[in-house]
Amino acid sequence: MTSPVDPTPGRALPDQRTLLAWVFAARLLLAATALFLSWLAWTGHSERWPAVGAGVGLALLLTVCGYWSVWRRRREPRDPFLFCQAVGDIALITLLVHNAHGSDSAFPSLYILVIAAYALLMSFGGGLLIALLITGAYFADTMWFQEIGPGLAFWGQVGVFVTAYILAGVLAHRLRAAGVERESLQSELRRVRLAADEILRNIRSGVMTVDDAGRLAFINPMAERLLQIDGESMTGLPVLDKLKLRSPELWAAMVAAIRHGRKVSRGEGIVLHEGGRMFPIGLSTTTFERDSDGRPSVTAIFTDISDLKRLNELNLRAERLEAVAALSASLAHEIRNP
């Protein structure tokens, strides 16, 4: 049996592994940036090279360990694992901030990306811990390792960190709730589709859907047997010409529905097989308009009514015999009583 094509899914937040892959790629880019700056801008500061090398080495080590754990060992990323990864990112960014003279550079804005990323990856408490750790690292670097103390730019940057976490945390919470709801809806949709598929497989009526261009979109096993159409090979191909040879009445009903939106509630037709077998069917059609262009697809439901026709003929014959018997009895009575 051929099933209808699923509608295009809507955009959603990438899964945790995809987000983590983005974090790893950004970390490697930062490590490459640190190496480039150490070669280009900090050539005269040889005392910074060991710190740069240690930071880049830590970034590479965490990336390799993270890749091995998540993608090779297939382990689910948990908050402790993500916390270790975040500590490496914070250390690398703090190294860049320190060597670029703190709040005077653009590097502190990279903290915001770390806050946003781990707010989406971790739980609310884990994301809050990362935000506090970033604030502490930035404060410690400014207070103890920079020549000038924290000024207005520093406190403004801290305010940006807090705001970024609040916004990212609220967004992450809503996205998680929406994701749980979406998973529940998808699970229910899968269950309904399985139930519908089981019904269509076992129903004693043929069900066939044709789109506005006359292409076969769906056909169930009973319809395949009644019309002698191979649904697997015909799906997506024009089917009306073949349907016209099999059942002109069914073809006419579907064409009228496609062109004029006309529905058939109770109709009858004839199906003719290639071997010459002919049998009557009862049919009905309905249309479904698509939002994209307003042109309808048509679904027909039809059933072999040969047994019903034979039963009706037997009932009619029985009624005629009863009428003949009643007439014969009346005539016999009149003959006996002139």
PDB file of C-alpha atoms in Angstrom, residues 8-302:
ATOM      1  CA  THR A   8       6.834  19.472   5.009  1.00  0.00           C
ATOM      2  CA  PRO A   9       7.803  19.811   8.678  1.00  0.00           C
ATOM      3  CA  GLY A  10       8.104  23.265  10.145  1.00  0.00           C
ATOM      4  CA  ARG A  11      11.318  24.823  11.339  1.00  0.00           C
ATOM      5  CA  ALA A  12      12.407  23.797  14.817  1.00  0.00           C
ATOM      6  CA  LEU A  13      15.333  24.245  17.195  1.00  0.00           C
ATOM      7  CA  PRO A  14      18.238  21.944  16.223  1.00  0.00           C
ATOM      8  CA  ASP A  15      18.776  18.979  18.493  1.00  0.00           C
ATOM      9  CA  GLN A  16      21.388  18.929  21.225  1.00  0.00           C
ATOM     10  CA  ARG A  17      24.031  17.149  19.151  1.00  0.00           C
ATOM     11  CA  THR A  18      23.705  19.669  16.320  1.00  0.00           C
ATOM     12  CA  LEU A  19      24.047  22.600  18.729  1.00  0.00           C
ATOM     13  CA  LEU A  20      27.059  20.953  20.316  1.00  0.00           C
ATOM     14  CA  ALA A  21      28.640  20.486  16.881  1.00  0.00           C
ATOM     15  CA  TRP A  22      28.221  24.223  16.270  1.00  0.00           C
ATOM     16  CA  VAL A  23      29.878  24.952  19.628  1.00  0.00           C
ATOM     17  CA  PHE A  24      32.821  22.697  18.734  1.00  0.00           C
ATOM     18  CA  ALA A  25      33.224  24.401  15.338  1.00  0.00           C
ATOM     19  CA  ALA A  26      33.144  27.860  16.938  1.00  0.00           C
ATOM     20  CA  ARG A  27      35.693  26.731  19.529  1.00  0.00           C
ATOM     21  CA  LEU A  28      38.109  25.530  16.866  1.00  0.00           C
ATOM     22  CA  LEU A  29      37.678  28.833  15.045  1.00  0.00           C
ATOM     23  CA  LEU A  30      38.516  30.707  18.252  1.00  0.00           C
ATOM     24  CA  ALA A  31      41.586  28.528  18.777  1.00  0.00           C
ATOM     25  CA  ALA A  32      42.737  29.311  15.253  1.00  0.00           C
ATOM     26  CA  THR A  33      42.095  33.023  15.923  1.00  0.00           C
ATOM     27  CA  ALA A  34      44.183  32.860  19.096  1.00  0.00           C
ATOM     28  CA  LEU A  35      47.049  31.257  17.221  1.00  0.00           C
ATOM     29  CA  PHE A  36      46.809  33.845  14.456  1.00  0.00           C
ATOM     30  CA  LEU A  37      46.798  36.761  16.910  1.00  0.00           C
ATOM     31  CA  SER A  38      49.709  35.284  18.831  1.00  0.00           C
ATOM     32  CA  TRP A  39      51.689  35.165  15.604  1.00  0.00           C
ATOM     33  CA  LEU A  40      50.530  38.501  14.165  1.00  0.00           C
ATOM     34  CA  ALA A  41      49.742  40.888  17.009  1.00  0.00           C
ATOM     35  CA  TRP A  42      51.514  39.438  20.008  1.00  0.00           C
ATOM     36  CA  THR A  43      54.868  38.614  18.430  1.00  0.00           C
ATOM     37  CA  GLY A  44      56.672  40.983  20.759  1.00  0.00           C
ATOM     38  CA  HIS A  45      55.062  39.484  23.854  1.00  0.00           C
ATOM     39  CA  SER A  46      56.752  36.115  24.167  1.00  0.00           C
ATOM     40  CA  GLU A  47      55.457  35.804  27.730  1.00  0.00           C
ATOM     41  CA  ARG A  48      51.940  35.319  26.335  1.00  0.00           C
ATOM     42  CA  TRP A  49      52.810  32.367  24.140  1.00  0.00           C
ATOM     43  CA  PRO A  50      52.717  29.665  26.857  1.00  0.00           C
ATOM     44  CA  ALA A  51      49.244  30.829  27.934  1.00  0.00           C
ATOM     45  CA  VAL A  52      48.056  30.893  24.325  1.00  0.00           C
ATOM     46  CA  GLY A  53      49.469  27.429  23.704  1.00  0.00           C
ATOM     47  CA  ALA A  54      47.835  26.080  26.866  1.00  0.00           C
ATOM     48  CA  GLY A  55      44.479  27.593  25.952  1.00  0.00           C
ATOM     49  CA  VAL A  56      44.571  26.260  22.396  1.00  0.00           C
ATOM     50  CA  GLY A  57      45.692  22.842  23.627  1.00  0.00           C
ATOM     51  CA  LEU A  58      42.833  22.757  26.152  1.00  0.00           C
ATOM     52  CA  ALA A  59      40.339  23.689  23.431  1.00  0.00           C
ATOM     53  CA  LEU A  60      41.595  20.933  21.141  1.00  0.00           C
ATOM     54  CA  LEU A  61      41.622  18.366  23.950  1.00  0.00           C
ATOM     55  CA  LEU A  62      38.055  19.155  25.000  1.00  0.00           C
ATOM     56  CA  THR A  63      36.866  19.046  21.395  1.00  0.00           C
ATOM     57  CA  VAL A  64      38.483  15.669  20.729  1.00  0.00           C
ATOM     58  CA  CYS A  65      37.167  14.212  24.016  1.00  0.00           C
ATOM     59  CA  GLY A  66      33.712  15.633  23.354  1.00  0.00           C
ATOM     60  CA  TYR A  67      33.620  14.215  19.837  1.00  0.00           C
ATOM     61  CA  TRP A  68      34.757  10.820  21.058  1.00  0.00           C
ATOM     62  CA  SER A  69      32.183  10.723  23.864  1.00  0.00           C
ATOM     63  CA  VAL A  70      29.147  12.048  21.982  1.00  0.00           C
ATOM     64  CA  TRP A  71      29.622  10.784  18.433  1.00  0.00           C
ATOM     65  CA  ARG A  72      31.843   7.734  18.805  1.00  0.00           C
ATOM     66  CA  ARG A  73      30.635   6.349  22.132  1.00  0.00           C
ATOM     67  CA  ARG A  74      27.063   7.565  21.520  1.00  0.00           C
ATOM     68  CA  ARG A  75      26.739   8.989  25.022  1.00  0.00           C
ATOM     69  CA  GLU A  76      24.032  11.482  25.817  1.00  0.00           C
ATOM     70  CA  PRO A  77      25.481  14.916  26.721  1.00  0.00           C
ATOM     71  CA  ARG A  78      24.685  15.636  30.374  1.00  0.00           C
ATOM     72  CA  ASP A  79      25.169  18.775  32.448  1.00  0.00           C
ATOM     73  CA  PRO A  80      28.539  17.697  33.984  1.00  0.00           C
ATOM     74  CA  PHE A  81      29.955  16.954  30.527  1.00  0.00           C
ATOM     75  CA  LEU A  82      28.601  20.229  29.149  1.00  0.00           C
ATOM     76  CA  PHE A  83      29.949  22.126  32.154  1.00  0.00           C
ATOM     77  CA  CYS A  84      33.486  20.857  31.417  1.00  0.00           C
ATOM     78  CA  GLN A  85      33.101  21.909  27.800  1.00  0.00           C
ATOM     79  CA  ALA A  86      31.857  25.350  28.867  1.00  0.00           C
ATOM     80  CA  VAL A  87      34.825  25.813  31.225  1.00  0.00           C
ATOM     81  CA  GLY A  88      37.184  25.262  28.278  1.00  0.00           C
ATOM     82  CA  ASP A  89      35.299  27.797  26.153  1.00  0.00           C
ATOM     83  CA  ILE A  90      35.336  30.355  28.968  1.00  0.00           C
ATOM     84  CA  ALA A  91      39.073  29.841  29.503  1.00  0.00           C
ATOM     85  CA  LEU A  92      39.797  30.306  25.796  1.00  0.00           C
ATOM     86  CA  ILE A  93      37.694  33.474  25.522  1.00  0.00           C
ATOM     87  CA  THR A  94      39.151  34.867  28.746  1.00  0.00           C
ATOM     88  CA  LEU A  95      42.626  34.320  27.286  1.00  0.00           C
ATOM     89  CA  LEU A  96      41.651  36.327  24.197  1.00  0.00           C
ATOM     90  CA  VAL A  97      40.045  39.055  26.323  1.00  0.00           C
ATOM     91  CA  HIS A  98      43.101  39.283  28.557  1.00  0.00           C
ATOM     92  CA  ASN A  99      45.602  39.542  25.711  1.00  0.00           C
ATOM     93  CA  ALA A 100      43.400  42.074  23.878  1.00  0.00           C
ATOM     94  CA  HIS A 101      43.190  44.445  26.885  1.00  0.00           C
ATOM     95  CA  GLY A 102      39.825  43.476  28.348  1.00  0.00           C
ATOM     96  CA  SER A 103      36.793  45.679  27.834  1.00  0.00           C
ATOM     97  CA  ASP A 104      38.549  47.803  25.231  1.00  0.00           C
ATOM     98  CA  SER A 105      38.320  44.956  22.702  1.00  0.00           C
ATOM     99  CA  ALA A 106      35.399  43.196  21.024  1.00  0.00           C
ATOM    100  CA  PHE A 107      36.261  39.802  22.486  1.00  0.00           C
ATOM    101  CA  PRO A 108      34.047  40.114  25.631  1.00  0.00           C
ATOM    102  CA  SER A 109      31.021  39.885  23.354  1.00  0.00           C
ATOM    103  CA  LEU A 110      31.992  36.262  22.705  1.00  0.00           C
ATOM    104  CA  TYR A 111      30.893  35.495  26.262  1.00  0.00           C
ATOM    105  CA  ILE A 112      27.332  36.251  25.168  1.00  0.00           C
ATOM    106  CA  LEU A 113      27.510  33.478  22.564  1.00  0.00           C
ATOM    107  CA  VAL A 114      28.694  31.033  25.234  1.00  0.00           C
ATOM    108  CA  ILE A 115      25.853  32.089  27.547  1.00  0.00           C
ATOM    109  CA  ALA A 116      23.273  31.643  24.797  1.00  0.00           C
ATOM    110  CA  ALA A 117      24.677  28.315  23.608  1.00  0.00           C
ATOM    111  CA  TYR A 118      24.829  26.666  27.018  1.00  0.00           C
ATOM    112  CA  ALA A 119      21.470  28.111  28.057  1.00  0.00           C
ATOM    113  CA  LEU A 120      20.031  26.077  25.166  1.00  0.00           C
ATOM    114  CA  LEU A 121      22.184  23.017  25.840  1.00  0.00           C
ATOM    115  CA  MET A 122      21.888  22.792  29.627  1.00  0.00           C
ATOM    116  CA  SER A 123      19.184  22.973  32.240  1.00  0.00           C
ATOM    117  CA  PHE A 124      18.149  26.329  33.713  1.00  0.00           C
ATOM    118  CA  GLY A 125      20.403  25.893  36.757  1.00  0.00           C
ATOM    119  CA  GLY A 126      23.336  24.757  34.630  1.00  0.00           C
ATOM    120  CA  GLY A 127      22.973  27.751  32.334  1.00  0.00           C
ATOM    121  CA  LEU A 128      22.826  30.075  35.344  1.00  0.00           C
ATOM    122  CA  LEU A 129      26.032  28.537  36.715  1.00  0.00           C
ATOM    123  CA  ILE A 130      27.778  29.151  33.374  1.00  0.00           C
ATOM    124  CA  ALA A 131      26.602  32.781  33.347  1.00  0.00           C
ATOM    125  CA  LEU A 132      27.933  33.292  36.893  1.00  0.00           C
ATOM    126  CA  LEU A 133      31.218  31.628  35.984  1.00  0.00           C
ATOM    127  CA  ILE A 134      31.612  33.922  32.971  1.00  0.00           C
ATOM    128  CA  THR A 135      30.904  36.982  35.085  1.00  0.00           C
ATOM    129  CA  GLY A 136      33.454  35.813  37.665  1.00  0.00           C
ATOM    130  CA  ALA A 137      36.125  35.137  35.042  1.00  0.00           C
ATOM    131  CA  TYR A 138      35.577  38.527  33.407  1.00  0.00           C
ATOM    132  CA  PHE A 139      35.615  40.273  36.790  1.00  0.00           C
ATOM    133  CA  ALA A 140      38.775  38.463  37.923  1.00  0.00           C
ATOM    134  CA  ASP A 141      40.639  39.259  34.716  1.00  0.00           C
ATOM    135  CA  THR A 142      39.644  42.929  34.893  1.00  0.00           C
ATOM    136  CA  MET A 143      40.409  43.317  38.621  1.00  0.00           C
ATOM    137  CA  TRP A 144      43.660  41.378  38.954  1.00  0.00           C
ATOM    138  CA  PHE A 145      45.279  41.072  35.556  1.00  0.00           C
ATOM    139  CA  GLN A 146      44.461  44.308  33.747  1.00  0.00           C
ATOM    140  CA  GLU A 147      46.321  47.516  34.431  1.00  0.00           C
ATOM    141  CA  ILE A 148      43.112  49.517  34.850  1.00  0.00           C
ATOM    142  CA  GLY A 149      40.233  48.574  37.107  1.00  0.00           C
ATOM    143  CA  PRO A 150      36.627  48.003  36.139  1.00  0.00           C
ATOM    144  CA  GLY A 151      34.998  51.067  34.649  1.00  0.00           C
ATOM    145  CA  LEU A 152      31.685  51.919  33.084  1.00  0.00           C
ATOM    146  CA  ALA A 153      32.355  49.666  30.092  1.00  0.00           C
ATOM    147  CA  PHE A 154      33.011  46.732  32.419  1.00  0.00           C
ATOM    148  CA  TRP A 155      29.768  47.107  34.367  1.00  0.00           C
ATOM    149  CA  GLY A 156      27.870  47.668  31.142  1.00  0.00           C
ATOM    150  CA  GLN A 157      29.308  44.417  29.814  1.00  0.00           C
ATOM    151  CA  VAL A 158      28.284  42.583  32.994  1.00  0.00           C
ATOM    152  CA  GLY A 159      24.767  43.953  32.579  1.00  0.00           C
ATOM    153  CA  VAL A 160      24.755  42.639  29.026  1.00  0.00           C
ATOM    154  CA  PHE A 161      25.812  39.198  30.319  1.00  0.00           C
ATOM    155  CA  VAL A 162      22.957  39.107  32.815  1.00  0.00           C
ATOM    156  CA  THR A 163      20.423  40.308  30.250  1.00  0.00           C
ATOM    157  CA  ALA A 164      21.651  37.805  27.684  1.00  0.00           C
ATOM    158  CA  TYR A 165      21.276  34.943  30.134  1.00  0.00           C
ATOM    159  CA  ILE A 166      17.779  36.001  31.188  1.00  0.00           C
ATOM    160  CA  LEU A 167      16.635  36.256  27.580  1.00  0.00           C
ATOM    161  CA  ALA A 168      18.382  33.044  26.512  1.00  0.00           C
ATOM    162  CA  GLY A 169      17.129  31.181  29.579  1.00  0.00           C
ATOM    163  CA  VAL A 170      13.520  32.215  29.019  1.00  0.00           C
ATOM    164  CA  LEU A 171      13.805  31.377  25.330  1.00  0.00           C
ATOM    165  CA  ALA A 172      15.383  28.001  26.061  1.00  0.00           C
ATOM    166  CA  HIS A 173      12.659  27.187  28.592  1.00  0.00           C
ATOM    167  CA  ARG A 174       9.927  28.003  26.107  1.00  0.00           C
ATOM    168  CA  LEU A 175      11.656  26.098  23.330  1.00  0.00           C
ATOM    169  CA  ARG A 176      12.007  23.036  25.555  1.00  0.00           C
ATOM    170  CA  ALA A 177       8.333  23.220  26.492  1.00  0.00           C
ATOM    171  CA  ALA A 178       7.411  23.627  22.832  1.00  0.00           C
ATOM    172  CA  GLY A 179       9.704  20.735  21.942  1.00  0.00           C
ATOM    173  CA  VAL A 180       8.068  18.458  24.515  1.00  0.00           C
ATOM    174  CA  GLU A 181       4.640  19.444  23.237  1.00  0.00           C
ATOM    175  CA  ARG A 182       5.731  18.882  19.654  1.00  0.00           C
ATOM    176  CA  GLU A 183       7.128  15.449  20.487  1.00  0.00           C
ATOM    177  CA  SER A 184       3.838  14.579  22.162  1.00  0.00           C
ATOM    178  CA  LEU A 185       1.887  15.745  19.126  1.00  0.00           C
ATOM    179  CA  GLN A 186       4.177  13.842  16.766  1.00  0.00           C
ATOM    180  CA  SER A 187       3.797  10.703  18.858  1.00  0.00           C
ATOM    181  CA  GLU A 188       0.028  11.060  18.795  1.00  0.00           C
ATOM    182  CA  LEU A 189       0.132  11.745  15.053  1.00  0.00           C
ATOM    183  CA  ARG A 190       2.202   8.611  14.476  1.00  0.00           C
ATOM    184  CA  ARG A 191      -0.263   6.591  16.532  1.00  0.00           C
ATOM    185  CA  VAL A 192      -3.229   7.964  14.587  1.00  0.00           C
ATOM    186  CA  ARG A 193      -1.484   7.339  11.279  1.00  0.00           C
ATOM    187  CA  LEU A 194      -0.707   3.751  12.259  1.00  0.00           C
ATOM    188  CA  ALA A 195      -4.325   3.231  13.256  1.00  0.00           C
ATOM    189  CA  ALA A 196      -5.548   4.818  10.018  1.00  0.00           C
ATOM    190  CA  ASP A 197      -3.098   2.730   8.002  1.00  0.00           C
ATOM    191  CA  GLU A 198      -4.330  -0.438   9.676  1.00  0.00           C
ATOM    192  CA  ILE A 199      -7.932   0.516   8.969  1.00  0.00           C
ATOM    193  CA  LEU A 200      -7.195   1.279   5.324  1.00  0.00           C
ATOM    194  CA  ARG A 201      -5.364  -2.012   4.925  1.00  0.00           C
ATOM    195  CA  ASN A 202      -8.294  -4.041   6.200  1.00  0.00           C
ATOM    196  CA  ILE A 203     -11.270  -1.998   5.015  1.00  0.00           C
ATOM    197  CA  ARG A 204     -13.449  -3.769   2.449  1.00  0.00           C
ATOM    198  CA  SER A 205     -13.868  -0.610   0.373  1.00  0.00           C
ATOM    199  CA  GLY A 206     -11.423   0.777  -2.151  1.00  0.00           C
ATOM    200  CA  VAL A 207      -9.945   4.198  -1.351  1.00  0.00           C
ATOM    201  CA  MET A 208      -8.054   6.204  -3.961  1.00  0.00           C
ATOM    202  CA  THR A 209      -6.818   9.819  -4.004  1.00  0.00           C
ATOM    203  CA  VAL A 210      -5.896  11.706  -7.178  1.00  0.00           C
ATOM    204  CA  ASP A 211      -4.377  15.190  -7.184  1.00  0.00           C
ATOM    205  CA  ASP A 212      -5.491  18.107  -9.351  1.00  0.00           C
ATOM    206  CA  ALA A 213      -3.180  17.031 -12.191  1.00  0.00           C
ATOM    207  CA  GLY A 214      -4.657  13.539 -12.323  1.00  0.00           C
ATOM    208  CA  ARG A 215      -1.686  11.880 -10.611  1.00  0.00           C
ATOM    209  CA  LEU A 216      -2.230   9.019  -8.202  1.00  0.00           C
ATOM    210  CA  ALA A 217      -1.504  10.184  -4.653  1.00  0.00           C
ATOM    211  CA  PHE A 218      -2.847   7.275  -2.604  1.00  0.00           C
ATOM    212  CA  ILE A 219      -4.473   3.884  -3.120  1.00  0.00           C
ATOM    213  CA  ASN A 220      -5.263   1.163  -0.596  1.00  0.00           C
ATOM    214  CA  PRO A 221      -4.937  -2.606  -1.197  1.00  0.00           C
ATOM    215  CA  MET A 222      -8.654  -3.167  -1.813  1.00  0.00           C
ATOM    216  CA  ALA A 223      -8.704  -0.449  -4.491  1.00  0.00           C
ATOM    217  CA  GLU A 224      -5.663  -2.058  -6.124  1.00  0.00           C
ATOM    218  CA  ARG A 225      -7.506  -5.388  -6.298  1.00  0.00           C
ATOM    219  CA  LEU A 226     -10.787  -3.926  -7.526  1.00  0.00           C
ATOM    220  CA  LEU A 227      -9.203  -1.798 -10.255  1.00  0.00           C
ATOM    221  CA  GLN A 228      -6.176  -4.001 -10.998  1.00  0.00           C
ATOM    222  CA  ILE A 229      -3.819  -1.035 -10.520  1.00  0.00           C
ATOM    223  CA  ASP A 230      -0.324  -1.381  -9.055  1.00  0.00           C
ATOM    224  CA  GLY A 231      -0.227   1.476  -6.570  1.00  0.00           C
ATOM    225  CA  GLU A 232       3.511   1.241  -5.861  1.00  0.00           C
ATOM    226  CA  SER A 233       4.492   1.738  -9.498  1.00  0.00           C
ATOM    227  CA  MET A 234       1.697   4.196 -10.355  1.00  0.00           C
ATOM    228  CA  THR A 235       2.009   6.572  -7.397  1.00  0.00           C
ATOM    229  CA  GLY A 236       2.896  10.049  -8.605  1.00  0.00           C
ATOM    230  CA  LEU A 237       2.004   9.200 -12.218  1.00  0.00           C
ATOM    231  CA  PRO A 238      -1.125  10.118 -14.243  1.00  0.00           C
ATOM    232  CA  VAL A 239      -3.791   7.518 -13.593  1.00  0.00           C
ATOM    233  CA  LEU A 240      -7.013   8.956 -15.058  1.00  0.00           C
ATOM    234  CA  ASP A 241      -6.546   7.424 -18.512  1.00  0.00           C
ATOM    235  CA  LYS A 242      -6.129   3.971 -17.029  1.00  0.00           C
ATOM    236  CA  LEU A 243      -9.036   4.602 -14.678  1.00  0.00           C
ATOM    237  CA  LYS A 244     -11.263   5.539 -17.638  1.00  0.00           C
ATOM    238  CA  LEU A 245     -10.673   2.099 -19.148  1.00  0.00           C
ATOM    239  CA  ARG A 246     -11.387   0.342 -15.856  1.00  0.00           C
ATOM    240  CA  SER A 247     -14.456   2.295 -14.740  1.00  0.00           C
ATOM    241  CA  PRO A 248     -15.842   5.146 -16.867  1.00  0.00           C
ATOM    242  CA  GLU A 249     -18.336   6.160 -14.142  1.00  0.00           C
ATOM    243  CA  LEU A 250     -15.652   6.393 -11.472  1.00  0.00           C
ATOM    244  CA  TRP A 251     -13.425   8.317 -13.887  1.00  0.00           C
ATOM    245  CA  ALA A 252     -16.241  10.765 -14.698  1.00  0.00           C
ATOM    246  CA  ALA A 253     -16.974  11.343 -11.005  1.00  0.00           C
ATOM    247  CA  MET A 254     -13.318  12.114 -10.212  1.00  0.00           C
ATOM    248  CA  VAL A 255     -12.883  14.394 -13.220  1.00  0.00           C
ATOM    249  CA  ALA A 256     -16.037  16.325 -12.283  1.00  0.00           C
ATOM    250  CA  ALA A 257     -14.684  16.727  -8.741  1.00  0.00           C
ATOM    251  CA  ILE A 258     -11.295  17.964  -9.987  1.00  0.00           C
ATOM    252  CA  ARG A 259     -12.655  20.411 -12.556  1.00  0.00           C
ATOM    253  CA  HIS A 260     -15.839  21.648 -10.889  1.00  0.00           C
ATOM    254  CA  GLY A 261     -15.566  20.540  -7.258  1.00  0.00           C
ATOM    255  CA  ARG A 262     -18.672  18.400  -7.724  1.00  0.00           C
ATOM    256  CA  LYS A 263     -19.062  15.644  -5.149  1.00  0.00           C
ATOM    257  CA  VAL A 264     -20.897  12.353  -5.501  1.00  0.00           C
ATOM    258  CA  SER A 265     -22.649  11.022  -2.407  1.00  0.00           C
ATOM    259  CA  ARG A 266     -24.176   7.821  -3.754  1.00  0.00           C
ATOM    260  CA  GLY A 267     -23.312   6.718  -7.245  1.00  0.00           C
ATOM    261  CA  GLU A 268     -22.948   3.475  -9.126  1.00  0.00           C
ATOM    262  CA  GLY A 269     -20.645   2.312 -11.868  1.00  0.00           C
ATOM    263  CA  ILE A 270     -19.151  -0.697 -13.589  1.00  0.00           C
ATOM    264  CA  VAL A 271     -15.589  -2.025 -13.337  1.00  0.00           C
ATOM    265  CA  LEU A 272     -14.261  -3.959 -16.312  1.00  0.00           C
ATOM    266  CA  HIS A 273     -11.138  -6.076 -15.932  1.00  0.00           C
ATOM    267  CA  GLU A 274      -8.773  -6.994 -18.727  1.00  0.00           C
ATOM    268  CA  GLY A 275      -9.954 -10.604 -18.572  1.00  0.00           C
ATOM    269  CA  GLY A 276     -13.503  -9.531 -19.346  1.00  0.00           C
ATOM    270  CA  ARG A 277     -14.863  -9.799 -15.811  1.00  0.00           C
ATOM    271  CA  MET A 278     -17.402  -7.079 -15.062  1.00  0.00           C
ATOM    272  CA  PHE A 279     -18.998  -6.141 -11.752  1.00  0.00           C
ATOM    273  CA  PRO A 280     -20.917  -3.171 -10.331  1.00  0.00           C
ATOM    274  CA  ILE A 281     -19.531  -0.762  -7.721  1.00  0.00           C
ATOM    275  CA  GLY A 282     -21.081   1.842  -5.440  1.00  0.00           C
ATOM    276  CA  LEU A 283     -19.016   4.995  -5.222  1.00  0.00           C
ATOM    277  CA  SER A 284     -18.715   8.379  -3.550  1.00  0.00           C
ATOM    278  CA  THR A 285     -16.202  11.198  -3.948  1.00  0.00           C
ATOM    279  CA  THR A 286     -15.010  14.107  -1.856  1.00  0.00           C
ATOM    280  CA  THR A 287     -12.538  16.936  -2.483  1.00  0.00           C
ATOM    281  CA  PHE A 288      -9.799  18.518  -0.365  1.00  0.00           C
ATOM    282  CA  GLU A 289      -8.470  21.925  -1.340  1.00  0.00           C
ATOM    283  CA  ARG A 290      -4.790  22.689  -0.761  1.00  0.00           C
ATOM    284  CA  ASP A 291      -3.881  26.034   0.755  1.00  0.00           C
ATOM    285  CA  SER A 292      -1.074  26.680  -1.744  1.00  0.00           C
ATOM    286  CA  ASP A 293      -3.159  27.096  -4.891  1.00  0.00           C
ATOM    287  CA  GLY A 294      -6.732  26.245  -3.948  1.00  0.00           C
ATOM    288  CA  ARG A 295      -6.876  23.396  -6.464  1.00  0.00           C
ATOM    289  CA  PRO A 296      -8.498  20.245  -5.064  1.00  0.00           C
ATOM    290  CA  SER A 297      -7.381  16.671  -4.747  1.00  0.00           C
ATOM    291  CA  VAL A 298     -10.120  14.066  -4.964  1.00  0.00           C
ATOM    292  CA  THR A 299     -10.677  10.972  -2.861  1.00  0.00           C
ATOM    293  CA  ALA A 300     -13.030   8.251  -4.078  1.00  0.00           C
ATOM    294  CA  ILE A 301     -14.442   5.431  -1.946  1.00  0.00           C
ATOM    295  CA  PHE A 302     -15.983   2.530  -3.826  1.00  0.00           C
TER     296      PHE A 302
END
